Tab-separated table of C-alpha atoms and ligand atoms in Angstrom:
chain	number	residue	atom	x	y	z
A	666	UNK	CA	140.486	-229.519	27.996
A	667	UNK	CA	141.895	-226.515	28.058
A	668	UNK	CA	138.858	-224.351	28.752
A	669	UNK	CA	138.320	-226.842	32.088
A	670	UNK	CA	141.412	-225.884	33.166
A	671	UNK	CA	140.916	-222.021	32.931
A	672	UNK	CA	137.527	-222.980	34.941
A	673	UNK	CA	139.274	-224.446	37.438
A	674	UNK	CA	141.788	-222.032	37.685
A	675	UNK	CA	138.896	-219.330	37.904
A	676	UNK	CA	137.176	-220.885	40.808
A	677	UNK	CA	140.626	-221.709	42.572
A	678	UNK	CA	141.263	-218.078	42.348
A	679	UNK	CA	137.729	-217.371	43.343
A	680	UNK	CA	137.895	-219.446	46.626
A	681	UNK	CA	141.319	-218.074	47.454
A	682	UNK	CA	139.221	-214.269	47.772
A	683	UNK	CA	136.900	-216.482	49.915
A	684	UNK	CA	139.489	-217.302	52.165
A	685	UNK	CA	141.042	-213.876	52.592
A	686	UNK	CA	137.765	-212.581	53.803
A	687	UNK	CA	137.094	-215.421	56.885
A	688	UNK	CA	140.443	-214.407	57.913
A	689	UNK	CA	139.965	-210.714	58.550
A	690	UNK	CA	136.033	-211.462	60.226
A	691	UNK	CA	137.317	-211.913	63.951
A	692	UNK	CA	138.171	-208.230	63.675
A	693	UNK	CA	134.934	-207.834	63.871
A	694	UNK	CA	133.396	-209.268	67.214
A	695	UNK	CA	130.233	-211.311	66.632
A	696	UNK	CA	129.649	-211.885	70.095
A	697	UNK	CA	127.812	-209.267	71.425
A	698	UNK	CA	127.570	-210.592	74.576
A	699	UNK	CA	130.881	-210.040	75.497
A	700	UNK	CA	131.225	-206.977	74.195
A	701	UNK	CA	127.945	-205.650	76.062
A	702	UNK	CA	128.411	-206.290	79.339
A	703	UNK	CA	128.444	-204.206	81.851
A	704	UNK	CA	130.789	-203.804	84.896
A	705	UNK	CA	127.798	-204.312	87.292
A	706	UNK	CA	127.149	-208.218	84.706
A	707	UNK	CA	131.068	-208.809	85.146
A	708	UNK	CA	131.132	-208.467	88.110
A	709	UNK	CA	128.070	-210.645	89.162
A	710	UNK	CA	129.989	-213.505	87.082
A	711	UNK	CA	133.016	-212.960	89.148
A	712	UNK	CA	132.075	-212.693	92.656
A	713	UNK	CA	129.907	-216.380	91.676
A	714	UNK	CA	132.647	-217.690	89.728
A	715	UNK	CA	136.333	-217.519	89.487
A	716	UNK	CA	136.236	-215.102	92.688
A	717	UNK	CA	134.376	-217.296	95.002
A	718	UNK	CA	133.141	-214.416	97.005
A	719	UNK	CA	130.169	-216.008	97.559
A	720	UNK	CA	131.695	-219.195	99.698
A	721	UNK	CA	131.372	-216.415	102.473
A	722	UNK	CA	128.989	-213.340	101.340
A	723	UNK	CA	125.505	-213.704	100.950
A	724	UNK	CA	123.249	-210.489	99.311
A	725	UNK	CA	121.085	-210.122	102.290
A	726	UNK	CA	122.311	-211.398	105.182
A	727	UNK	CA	125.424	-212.438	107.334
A	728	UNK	CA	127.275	-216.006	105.980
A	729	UNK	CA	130.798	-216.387	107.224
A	730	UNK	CA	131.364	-213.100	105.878
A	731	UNK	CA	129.331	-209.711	105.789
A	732	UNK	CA	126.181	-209.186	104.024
A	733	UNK	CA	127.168	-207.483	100.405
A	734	UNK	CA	124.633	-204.908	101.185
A	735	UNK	CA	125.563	-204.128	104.377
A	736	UNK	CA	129.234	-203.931	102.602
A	737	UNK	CA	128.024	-201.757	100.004
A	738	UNK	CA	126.294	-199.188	102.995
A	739	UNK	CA	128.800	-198.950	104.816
A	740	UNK	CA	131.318	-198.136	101.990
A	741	UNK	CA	129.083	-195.862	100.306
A	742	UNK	CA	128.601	-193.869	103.982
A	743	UNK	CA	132.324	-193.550	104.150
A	744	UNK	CA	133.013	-192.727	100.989
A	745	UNK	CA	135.148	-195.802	101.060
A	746	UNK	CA	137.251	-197.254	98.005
A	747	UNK	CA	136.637	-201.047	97.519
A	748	UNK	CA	139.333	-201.295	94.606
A	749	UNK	CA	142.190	-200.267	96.952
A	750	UNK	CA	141.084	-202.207	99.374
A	751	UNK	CA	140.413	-205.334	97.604
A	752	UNK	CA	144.061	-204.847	96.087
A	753	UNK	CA	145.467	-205.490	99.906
A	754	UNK	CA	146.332	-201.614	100.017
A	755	UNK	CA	143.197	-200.371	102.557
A	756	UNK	CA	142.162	-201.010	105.972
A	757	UNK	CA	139.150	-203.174	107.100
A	758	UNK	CA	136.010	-200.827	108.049
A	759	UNK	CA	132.997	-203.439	108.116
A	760	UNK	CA	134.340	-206.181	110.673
A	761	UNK	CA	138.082	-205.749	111.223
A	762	UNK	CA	137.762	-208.377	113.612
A	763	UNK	CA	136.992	-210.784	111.079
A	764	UNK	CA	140.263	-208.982	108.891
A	765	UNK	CA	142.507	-212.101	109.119
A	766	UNK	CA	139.367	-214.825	107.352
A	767	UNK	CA	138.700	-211.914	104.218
A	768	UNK	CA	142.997	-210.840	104.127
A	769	UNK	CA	143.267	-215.042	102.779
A	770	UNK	CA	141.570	-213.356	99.466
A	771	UNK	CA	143.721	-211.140	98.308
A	772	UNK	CA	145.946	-213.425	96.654
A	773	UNK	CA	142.902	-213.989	94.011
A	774	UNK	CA	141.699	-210.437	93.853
A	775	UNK	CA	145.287	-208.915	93.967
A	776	UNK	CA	145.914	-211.018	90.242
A	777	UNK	CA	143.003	-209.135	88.950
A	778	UNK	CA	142.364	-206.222	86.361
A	779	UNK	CA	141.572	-203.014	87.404
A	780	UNK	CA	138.125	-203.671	85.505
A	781	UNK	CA	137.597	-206.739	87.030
A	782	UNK	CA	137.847	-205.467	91.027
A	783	UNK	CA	135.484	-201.873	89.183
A	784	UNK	CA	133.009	-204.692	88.771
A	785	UNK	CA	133.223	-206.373	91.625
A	786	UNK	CA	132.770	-202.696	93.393
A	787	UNK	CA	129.356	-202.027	90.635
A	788	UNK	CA	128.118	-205.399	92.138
A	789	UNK	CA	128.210	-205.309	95.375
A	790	UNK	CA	126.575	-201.573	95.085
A	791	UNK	CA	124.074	-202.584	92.564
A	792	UNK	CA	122.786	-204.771	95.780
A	793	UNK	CA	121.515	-201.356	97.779
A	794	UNK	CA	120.574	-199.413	94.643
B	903	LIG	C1	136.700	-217.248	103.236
B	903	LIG	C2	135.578	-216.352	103.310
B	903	LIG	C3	135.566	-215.121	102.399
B	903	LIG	C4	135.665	-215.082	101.026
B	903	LIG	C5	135.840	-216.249	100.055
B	903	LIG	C6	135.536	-213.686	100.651
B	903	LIG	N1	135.366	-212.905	101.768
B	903	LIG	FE1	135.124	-210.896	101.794
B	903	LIG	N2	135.030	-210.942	103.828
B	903	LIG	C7	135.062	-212.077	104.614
B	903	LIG	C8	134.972	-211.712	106.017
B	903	LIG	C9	134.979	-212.665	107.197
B	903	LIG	C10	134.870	-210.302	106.044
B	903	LIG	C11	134.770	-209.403	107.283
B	903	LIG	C12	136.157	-208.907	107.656
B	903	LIG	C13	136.447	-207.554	107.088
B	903	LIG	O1	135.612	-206.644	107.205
B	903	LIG	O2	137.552	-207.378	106.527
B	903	LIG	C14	134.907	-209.851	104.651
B	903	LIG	C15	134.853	-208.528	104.241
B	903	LIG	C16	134.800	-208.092	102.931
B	903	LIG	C17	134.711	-206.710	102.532
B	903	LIG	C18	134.643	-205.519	103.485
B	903	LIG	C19	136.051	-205.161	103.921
B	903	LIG	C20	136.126	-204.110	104.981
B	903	LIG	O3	136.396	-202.939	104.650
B	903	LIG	O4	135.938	-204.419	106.176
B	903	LIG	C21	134.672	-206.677	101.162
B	903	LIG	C22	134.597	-205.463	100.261
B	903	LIG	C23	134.768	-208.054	100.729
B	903	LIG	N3	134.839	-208.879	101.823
B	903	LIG	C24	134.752	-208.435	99.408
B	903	LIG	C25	134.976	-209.743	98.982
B	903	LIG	C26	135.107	-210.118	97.601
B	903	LIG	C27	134.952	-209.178	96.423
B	903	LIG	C28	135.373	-211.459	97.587
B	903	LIG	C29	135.629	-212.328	96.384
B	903	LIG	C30	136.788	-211.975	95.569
B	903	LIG	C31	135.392	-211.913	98.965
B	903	LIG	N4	135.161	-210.841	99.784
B	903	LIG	C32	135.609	-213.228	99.357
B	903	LIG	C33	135.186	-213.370	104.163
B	903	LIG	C34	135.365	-213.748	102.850
């Protein structure tokens, strides 16, 4: 009887190290997915997901809103800085007439990370590259 008991208490002790080490494994990240993506990837997932950009921009040609590529060439001609605008701090430079229909989206883009609008930007110039 007694020896059963040290048994048990042997494995109990053994599953308790068990334990400890599934704790400490979601230090390390198993999905690599996450981890490897790249600004140009999280961006593409934003601007058809949780940004909606794509309600008005098409790639290739005019929707209710510009052309991304026709975005991305004029930006890249002027040397233009998406982030800053996109954050409600620039001025309009592809259709300012149309200003008022893309301001409406800053309240989304203005609640997002600094890496989130970069990827945005590697996006929409990944579409003339
Ligand atoms: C409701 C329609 C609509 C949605 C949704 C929308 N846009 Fe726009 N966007 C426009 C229109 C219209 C223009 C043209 C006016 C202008 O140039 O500011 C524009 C212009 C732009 C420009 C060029 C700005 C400039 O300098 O003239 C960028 C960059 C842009 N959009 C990015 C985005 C991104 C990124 C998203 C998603 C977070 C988005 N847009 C969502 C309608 C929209």
């Amino acid at each position: 009887m007694k020896k059963t008991l040290f048994i048990f208490a042997v494995l109990a002790l053994a599953s308790c190290k068990k334990e400890d080490t599934k704790v400490a494994e979601p230090l390390y990240p198993t999905n690599t997915e996450v981890v490897a993506q790249t600004p140009v990837e999280l961006g593409e997932e934003i601007f058809k997901g949780k940004g909606n950009c794509v309600a008005c921009h098409q790639v290739d040609k005019k929707a209710i809103g510009p052309s991304i590529q026709e975005i991305a060439k004029i930006y890249k001609d002027k040397g233009a800085d998406m982030v800053t605008f996109l954050k409600g701090e620039g001025v309009p430079i592809v259709d300012p007439s149309q200003y008022e229909v893309m301001k409406a989206n800053f309240v989304i883009t203005k609640a997002m990370s600094d890496e989130e609008l970069k990827g945005l930007e590697a996006y929409v110039y990944s579409t003339i590259q």
